[in-house]
Coordinates of C-alpha atoms in Angstrom, one line a residue:
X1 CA -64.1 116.3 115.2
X2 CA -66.8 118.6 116.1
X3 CA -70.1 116.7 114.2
X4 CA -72.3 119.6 112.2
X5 CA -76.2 119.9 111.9
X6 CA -76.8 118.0 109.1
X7 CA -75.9 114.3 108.4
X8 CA -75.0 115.2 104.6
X9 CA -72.5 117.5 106.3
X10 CA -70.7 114.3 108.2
X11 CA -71.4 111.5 105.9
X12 CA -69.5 110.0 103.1
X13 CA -71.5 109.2 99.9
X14 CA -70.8 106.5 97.2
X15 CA -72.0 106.6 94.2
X16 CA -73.0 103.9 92.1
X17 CA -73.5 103.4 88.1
X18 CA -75.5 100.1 88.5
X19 CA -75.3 99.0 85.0
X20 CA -71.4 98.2 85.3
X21 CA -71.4 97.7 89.2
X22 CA -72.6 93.6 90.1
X23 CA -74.6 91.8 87.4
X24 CA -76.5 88.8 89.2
X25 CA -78.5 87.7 86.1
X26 CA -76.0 86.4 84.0
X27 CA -77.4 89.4 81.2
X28 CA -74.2 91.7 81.4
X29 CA -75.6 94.4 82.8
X30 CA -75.4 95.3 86.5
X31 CA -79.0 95.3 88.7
X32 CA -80.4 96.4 91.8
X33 CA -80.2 93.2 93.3
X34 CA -76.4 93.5 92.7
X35 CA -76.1 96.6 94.7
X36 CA -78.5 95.0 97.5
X37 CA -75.5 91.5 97.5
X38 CA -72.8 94.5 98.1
X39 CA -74.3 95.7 101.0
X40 CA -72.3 94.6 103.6
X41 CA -69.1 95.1 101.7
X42 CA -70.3 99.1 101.3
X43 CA -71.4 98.9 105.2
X44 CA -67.6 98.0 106.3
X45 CA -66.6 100.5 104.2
X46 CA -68.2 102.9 106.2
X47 CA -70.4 105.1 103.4
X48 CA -73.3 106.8 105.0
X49 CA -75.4 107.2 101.9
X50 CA -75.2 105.4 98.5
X51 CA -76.3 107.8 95.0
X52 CA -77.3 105.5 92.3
X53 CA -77.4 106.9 89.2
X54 CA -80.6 106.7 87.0
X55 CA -82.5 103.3 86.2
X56 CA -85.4 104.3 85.1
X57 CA -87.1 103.0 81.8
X58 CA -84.7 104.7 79.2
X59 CA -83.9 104.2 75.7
X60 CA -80.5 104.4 77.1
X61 CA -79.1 106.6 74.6
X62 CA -77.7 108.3 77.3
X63 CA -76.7 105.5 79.7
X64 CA -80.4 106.3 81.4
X65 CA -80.0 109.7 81.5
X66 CA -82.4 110.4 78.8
X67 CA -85.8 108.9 80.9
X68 CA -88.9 107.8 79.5
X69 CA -90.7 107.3 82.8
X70 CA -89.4 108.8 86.1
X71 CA -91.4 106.2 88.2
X72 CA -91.1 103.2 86.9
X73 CA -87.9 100.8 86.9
X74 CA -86.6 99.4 83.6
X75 CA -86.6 95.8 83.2
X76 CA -83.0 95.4 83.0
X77 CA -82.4 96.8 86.5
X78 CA -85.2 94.7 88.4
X79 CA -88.7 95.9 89.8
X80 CA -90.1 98.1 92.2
X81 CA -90.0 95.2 94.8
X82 CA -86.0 94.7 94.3
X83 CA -86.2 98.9 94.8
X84 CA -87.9 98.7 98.4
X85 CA -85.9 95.9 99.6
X86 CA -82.5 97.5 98.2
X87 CA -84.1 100.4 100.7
X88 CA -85.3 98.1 103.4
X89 CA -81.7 96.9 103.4
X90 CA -79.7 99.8 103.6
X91 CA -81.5 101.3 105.8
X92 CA -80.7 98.2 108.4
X93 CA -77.1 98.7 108.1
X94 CA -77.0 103.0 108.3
X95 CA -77.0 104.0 104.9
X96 CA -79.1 106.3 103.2
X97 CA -80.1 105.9 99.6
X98 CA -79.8 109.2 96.9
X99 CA -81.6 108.9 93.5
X100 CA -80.5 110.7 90.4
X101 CA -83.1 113.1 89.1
X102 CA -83.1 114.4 85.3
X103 CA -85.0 117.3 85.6
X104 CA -83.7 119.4 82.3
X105 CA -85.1 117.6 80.2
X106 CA -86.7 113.7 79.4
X107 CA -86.3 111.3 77.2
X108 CA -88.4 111.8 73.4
X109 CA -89.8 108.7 73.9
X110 CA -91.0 109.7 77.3
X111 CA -95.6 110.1 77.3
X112 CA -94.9 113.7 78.0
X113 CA -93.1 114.2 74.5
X114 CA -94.8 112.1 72.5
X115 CA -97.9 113.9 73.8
X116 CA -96.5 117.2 72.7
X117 CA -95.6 116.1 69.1
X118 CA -99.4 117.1 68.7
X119 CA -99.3 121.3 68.4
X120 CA -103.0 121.5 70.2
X121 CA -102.0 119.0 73.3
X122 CA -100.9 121.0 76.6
X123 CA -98.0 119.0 77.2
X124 CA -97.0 120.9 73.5
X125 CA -96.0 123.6 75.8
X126 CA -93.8 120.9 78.5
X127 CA -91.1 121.7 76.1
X128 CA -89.2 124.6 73.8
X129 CA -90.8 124.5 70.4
X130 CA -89.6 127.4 68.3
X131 CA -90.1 128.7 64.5
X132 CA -87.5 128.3 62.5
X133 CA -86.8 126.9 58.7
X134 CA -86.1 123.0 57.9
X135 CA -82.2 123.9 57.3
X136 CA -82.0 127.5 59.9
X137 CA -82.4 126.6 63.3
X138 CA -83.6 129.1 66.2
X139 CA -80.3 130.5 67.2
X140 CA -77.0 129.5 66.7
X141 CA -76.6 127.0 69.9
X142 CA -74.3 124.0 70.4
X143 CA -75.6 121.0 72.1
X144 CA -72.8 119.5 75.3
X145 CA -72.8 116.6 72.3
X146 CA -71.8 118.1 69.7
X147 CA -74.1 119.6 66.4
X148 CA -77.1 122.3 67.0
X149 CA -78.9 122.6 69.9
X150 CA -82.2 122.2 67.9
X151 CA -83.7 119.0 66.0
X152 CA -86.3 119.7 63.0
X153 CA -89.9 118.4 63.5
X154 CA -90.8 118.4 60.5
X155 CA -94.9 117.4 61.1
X156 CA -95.2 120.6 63.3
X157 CA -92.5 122.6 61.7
X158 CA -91.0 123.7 64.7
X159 CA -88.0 123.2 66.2
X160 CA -87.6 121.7 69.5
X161 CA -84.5 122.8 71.7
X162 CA -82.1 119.9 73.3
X163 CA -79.2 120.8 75.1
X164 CA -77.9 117.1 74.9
X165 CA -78.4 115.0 72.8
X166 CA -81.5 115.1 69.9
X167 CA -83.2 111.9 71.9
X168 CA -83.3 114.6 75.2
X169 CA -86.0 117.3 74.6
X170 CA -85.2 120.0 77.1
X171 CA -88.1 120.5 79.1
X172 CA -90.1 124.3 79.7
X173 CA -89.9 125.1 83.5
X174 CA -91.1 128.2 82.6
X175 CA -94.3 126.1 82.7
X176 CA -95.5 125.7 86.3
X177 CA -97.3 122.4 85.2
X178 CA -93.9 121.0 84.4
X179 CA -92.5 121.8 87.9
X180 CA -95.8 120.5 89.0
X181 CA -95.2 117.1 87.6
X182 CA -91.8 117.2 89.1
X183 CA -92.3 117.5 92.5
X184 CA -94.8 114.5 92.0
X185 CA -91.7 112.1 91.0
X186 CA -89.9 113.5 93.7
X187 CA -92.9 112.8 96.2
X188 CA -93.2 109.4 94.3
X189 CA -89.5 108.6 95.8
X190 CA -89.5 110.2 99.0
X191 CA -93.1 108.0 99.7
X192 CA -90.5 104.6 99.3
X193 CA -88.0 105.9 101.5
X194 CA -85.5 107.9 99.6
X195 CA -83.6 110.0 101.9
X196 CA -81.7 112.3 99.2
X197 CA -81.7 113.7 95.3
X198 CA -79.0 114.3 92.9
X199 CA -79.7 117.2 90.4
X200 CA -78.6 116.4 87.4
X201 CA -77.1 119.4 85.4
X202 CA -79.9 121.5 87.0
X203 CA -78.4 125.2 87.1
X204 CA -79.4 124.9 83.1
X205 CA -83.5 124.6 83.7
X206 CA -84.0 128.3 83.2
X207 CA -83.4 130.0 79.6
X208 CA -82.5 133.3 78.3
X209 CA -86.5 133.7 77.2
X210 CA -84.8 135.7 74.0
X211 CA -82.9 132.7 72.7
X212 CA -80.5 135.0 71.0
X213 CA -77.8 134.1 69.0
X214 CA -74.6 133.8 70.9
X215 CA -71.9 135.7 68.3
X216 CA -68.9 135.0 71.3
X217 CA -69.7 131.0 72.3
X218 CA -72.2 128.2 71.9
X219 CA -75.0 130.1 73.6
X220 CA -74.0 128.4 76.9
X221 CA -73.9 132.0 78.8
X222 CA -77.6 132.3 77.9
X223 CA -79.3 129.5 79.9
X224 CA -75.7 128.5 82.2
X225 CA -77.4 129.7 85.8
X226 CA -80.2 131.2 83.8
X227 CA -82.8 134.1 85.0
X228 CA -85.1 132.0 87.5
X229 CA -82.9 128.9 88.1
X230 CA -82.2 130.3 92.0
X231 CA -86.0 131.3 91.7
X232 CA -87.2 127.6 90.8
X233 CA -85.3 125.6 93.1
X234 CA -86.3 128.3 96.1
X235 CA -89.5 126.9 94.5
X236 CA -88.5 123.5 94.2
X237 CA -86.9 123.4 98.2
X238 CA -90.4 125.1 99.5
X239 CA -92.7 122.8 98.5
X240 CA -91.1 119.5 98.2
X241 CA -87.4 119.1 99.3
X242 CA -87.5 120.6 102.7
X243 CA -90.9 119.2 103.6
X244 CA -90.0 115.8 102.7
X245 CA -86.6 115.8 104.4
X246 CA -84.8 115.6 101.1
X247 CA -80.9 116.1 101.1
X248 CA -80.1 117.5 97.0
X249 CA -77.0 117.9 95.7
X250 CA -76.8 119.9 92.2
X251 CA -74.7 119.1 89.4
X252 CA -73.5 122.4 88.6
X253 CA -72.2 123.0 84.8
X254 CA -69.8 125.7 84.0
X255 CA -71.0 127.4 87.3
X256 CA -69.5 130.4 89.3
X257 CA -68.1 130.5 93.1
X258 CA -70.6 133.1 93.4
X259 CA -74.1 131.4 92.3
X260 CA -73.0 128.2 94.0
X261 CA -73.1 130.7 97.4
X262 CA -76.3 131.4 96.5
X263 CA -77.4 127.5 95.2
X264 CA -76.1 125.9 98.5
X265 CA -76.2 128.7 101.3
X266 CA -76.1 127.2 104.9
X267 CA -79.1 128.7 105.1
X268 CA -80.7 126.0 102.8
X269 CA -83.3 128.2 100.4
X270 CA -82.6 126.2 97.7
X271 CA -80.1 123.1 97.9
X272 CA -77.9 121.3 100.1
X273 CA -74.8 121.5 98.3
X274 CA -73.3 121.8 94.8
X275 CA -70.9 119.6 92.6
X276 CA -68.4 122.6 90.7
X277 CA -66.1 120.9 87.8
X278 CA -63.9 123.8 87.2
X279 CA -60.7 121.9 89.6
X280 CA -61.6 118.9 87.2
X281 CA -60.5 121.1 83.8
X282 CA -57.2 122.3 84.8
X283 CA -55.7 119.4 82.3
X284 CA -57.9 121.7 79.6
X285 CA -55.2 123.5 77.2
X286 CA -56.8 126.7 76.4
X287 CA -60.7 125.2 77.6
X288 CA -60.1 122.5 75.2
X289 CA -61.7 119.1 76.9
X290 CA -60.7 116.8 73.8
X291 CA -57.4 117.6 73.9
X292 CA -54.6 115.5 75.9
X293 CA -52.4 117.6 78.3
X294 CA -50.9 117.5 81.5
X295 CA -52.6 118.7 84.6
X296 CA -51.6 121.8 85.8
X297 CA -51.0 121.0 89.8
X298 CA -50.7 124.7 90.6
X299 CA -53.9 125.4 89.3
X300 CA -55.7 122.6 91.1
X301 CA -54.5 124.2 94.5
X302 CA -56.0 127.9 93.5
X303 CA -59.0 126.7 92.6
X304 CA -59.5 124.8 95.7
X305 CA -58.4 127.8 97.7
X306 CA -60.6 129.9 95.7
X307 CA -63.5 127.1 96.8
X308 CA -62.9 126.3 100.2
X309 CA -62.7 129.7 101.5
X310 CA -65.3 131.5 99.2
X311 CA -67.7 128.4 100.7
X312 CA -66.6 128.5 103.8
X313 CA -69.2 129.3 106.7
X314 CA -71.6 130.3 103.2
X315 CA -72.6 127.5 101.7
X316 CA -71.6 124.1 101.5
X317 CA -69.3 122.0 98.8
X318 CA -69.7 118.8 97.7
X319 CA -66.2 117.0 97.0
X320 CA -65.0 114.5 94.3
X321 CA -62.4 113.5 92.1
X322 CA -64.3 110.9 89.9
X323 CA -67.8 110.2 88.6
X324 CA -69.5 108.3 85.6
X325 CA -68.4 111.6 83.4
X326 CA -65.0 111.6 84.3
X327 CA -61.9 109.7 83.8
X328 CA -60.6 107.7 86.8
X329 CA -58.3 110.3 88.7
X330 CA -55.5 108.2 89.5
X331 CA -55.0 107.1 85.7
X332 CA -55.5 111.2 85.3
X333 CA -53.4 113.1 88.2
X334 CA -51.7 110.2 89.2
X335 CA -49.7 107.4 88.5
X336 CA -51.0 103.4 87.4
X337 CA -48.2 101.7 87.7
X338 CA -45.8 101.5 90.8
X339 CA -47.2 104.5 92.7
X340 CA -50.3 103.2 91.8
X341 CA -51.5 102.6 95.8
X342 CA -49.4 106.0 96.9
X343 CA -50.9 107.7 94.3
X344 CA -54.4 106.8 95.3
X345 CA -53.9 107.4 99.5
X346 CA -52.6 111.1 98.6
X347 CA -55.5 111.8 96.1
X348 CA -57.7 110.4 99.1
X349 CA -56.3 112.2 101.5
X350 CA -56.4 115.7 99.7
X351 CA -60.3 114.9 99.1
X352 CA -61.1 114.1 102.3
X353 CA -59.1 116.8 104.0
X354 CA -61.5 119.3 102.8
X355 CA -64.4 121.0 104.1
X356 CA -67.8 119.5 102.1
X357 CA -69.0 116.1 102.1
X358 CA -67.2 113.9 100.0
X359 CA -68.6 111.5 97.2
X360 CA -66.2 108.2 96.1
X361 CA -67.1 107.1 93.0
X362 CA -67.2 102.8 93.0
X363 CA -63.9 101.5 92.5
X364 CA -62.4 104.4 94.0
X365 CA -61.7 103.2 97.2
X366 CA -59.4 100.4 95.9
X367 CA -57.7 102.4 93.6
X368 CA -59.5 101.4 90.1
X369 CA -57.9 103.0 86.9
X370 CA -58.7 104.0 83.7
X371 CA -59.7 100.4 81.4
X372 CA -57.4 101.9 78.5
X373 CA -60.0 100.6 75.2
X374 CA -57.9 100.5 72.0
X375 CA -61.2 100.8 69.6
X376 CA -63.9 103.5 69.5
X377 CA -66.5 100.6 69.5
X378 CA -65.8 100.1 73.0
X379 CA -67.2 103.1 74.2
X380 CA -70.7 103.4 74.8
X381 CA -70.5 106.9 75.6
X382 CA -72.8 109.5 73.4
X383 CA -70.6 112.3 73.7
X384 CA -67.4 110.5 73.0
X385 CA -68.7 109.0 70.2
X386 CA -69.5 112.5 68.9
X387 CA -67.0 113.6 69.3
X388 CA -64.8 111.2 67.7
X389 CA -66.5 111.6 65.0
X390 CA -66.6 115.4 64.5
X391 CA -63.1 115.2 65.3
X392 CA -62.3 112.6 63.0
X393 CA -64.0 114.7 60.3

């Protein structure tokens, strides 16, 4: 096997959600120092890089992707300290640490927001604020969570716009001081040895500047790979990810073949590689996410065609079946019961017989299934529970 220029392009990367992955308090709730005992298991496995996905102070309305403070560690996870030695340590055994960065938008109860509850502060202008009445919002826009995209403030009266959920205040990279700020957290991490960054949903950053009402959808066509998103991560790559060595990966929603080209081009103007979802809806009837059906196999194996050869010798894919969104694949396109171990080698296989660098979500690799909870209490999901209940209604 011929070995290519980069080591994302000949790694495998794990990712880990440390709140459910090794608890060594006793609390219930995974840690860093949990990941750092698993070392050696992950090092026989043979992963070249481990993504861990955010634990940063949060409300955790989210799970920790609504952040209150990019640079500092909440409590529940451990310290800075437990951070450098979890680097320290993997970096003694080969393996590269990725950090999850949630660059759309922050937390409300992150400095930056509560600073800009005030109309005459500058960081006012960190986010979308828009005129509007207490009962007609902006535009007609559907938060990813269900409800309007906008939440009322009624001391300013404006609106402020949230893709997500009301708790996650998009934030205004038409403002260079906001991209300013975020190539400081990224320099922050790079300074204590982070070799790589996850993007979290970031092909969304950049709005249609009109807002206009969206009389065909939920207004996703108007800031889905938006005006300057490729012009803001050419940006972002320039001054920060190339010069610091940075592999990034980009969570890509709703995306095209063609703007994923463009996003990860060999070339490397912008990122290293993209995450697509669209093999990962083909158990969608009609585009619908909430509603039960079988996959459709036939439709899996066109889209990876399409993929693979519209990527191929352009740009570069990153590969994966499962992740803290999704449901475990073998309980989804496979089988949990006798076939259970079958089922799991062929999913494998088809993964890593692809071009791209694949990504193995924990659990994966021994075949983990889907925990089958019988009561919507158990989840502690925000947009199932949403859901659920607008469905329910």
């Amino acid at each position: 096997m011929t070995n290519l220029p980069h080591w994302w392009q000949n790694g495998v990367i794990y990712q880990i959600y440390p709140k459910s992955f090794q608890d060594t308090t006793g609390s219930g709730t995974g840690d860093l120092r949990g990941v750092i005992q698993r070392l050696d298991y992950l090092h026989k496995l043979g992963v070249d890089a481990i993504w861990l996905t955010p634990f940063y102070v949060s409300p955790q309305v989210d799970n920790g992707y609504d952040v209150a403070n990019y640079t500092a560690i909440d409590p529940t996870y451990g310290t800075l300290d437990d951070f450098d030695e979890l680097v320290t340590q993997a970096k003694s055994r080969g393996i590269r640490i990725i950090l999850d960065m949630v660059f759309n938008h922050t937390s409300t109860q992150h400095a930056w927001f509560r600073e800009a509850l005030n109309k005459e502060s500058p960081y006012r202008q960190f986010y979308i604020w828009r005129d509007g009445e207490p009962e007609t919002p902006p535009n007609n826009w559907r938060s990813k969570f269900g409800g309007s995209a906008w939440r009322w403030h009624a001391e300013s009266e404006q609106y402020y716009l949230h893709l997500f959920a009301p708790e996650q205040a998009d934030l205004n990279w038409e403002n260079p001081a906001v991209r300013a700020e975020l190539k400081k957290v990224c320099e922050f991490w790079a300074d204590r040895g982070v070799d790589g960054l996850r993007l979290d949903v970031v092909n969304l950053i950049s709005k249609d500047p009109r807002f206009p009402d969206d009389l065909d959808g939920d207004g996703r066509r108007f800031y889905t790979d938006g005006p300057r998103a490729h012009e803001f991560l050419h940006e972002m790559n320039r001054d920060v990810f190339t010069p610091r060595g940075l592999m990034t990966v980009g969570e890509m929603s709703s995306t095209s073949l063609e703007h994923c080209q463009r996003y990860a081009a060999l070339t490397g103007s912008e990122l290293s590689m993209t995450f697509n979802f669209h093999h990962l809806k083909v158990d969608y009837p009609g585009g619908e996410k909430w509603t039960l059906a079988k996959p459709d196999f036939v439709a899996l194996k066109t889209l990876f065609r399409h993929w693979q050869q519209g990527m191929h010798n352009v740009a570069w894919n990153a590969l994966f079946w499962c992740n803290h969104d999704q449901p475990r694949i073998i309980s989804r396109f496979g089988d949990e019961g006798e076939y259970r171990v079958p089922a799991a080698k062929m999913l494998a296989m088809v993964l890593h017989g692809m071009q791209g660098t694949p990504y193995i979500y924990q659990g994966e690799e021994i075949g983990m299934t889907n925990p089958h909870f019988t009561r919507i209490t158990d989840y502690r999901d925000v947009e199932s529970l949403n859901m659920f209940a607008e469905l329910r209604n």
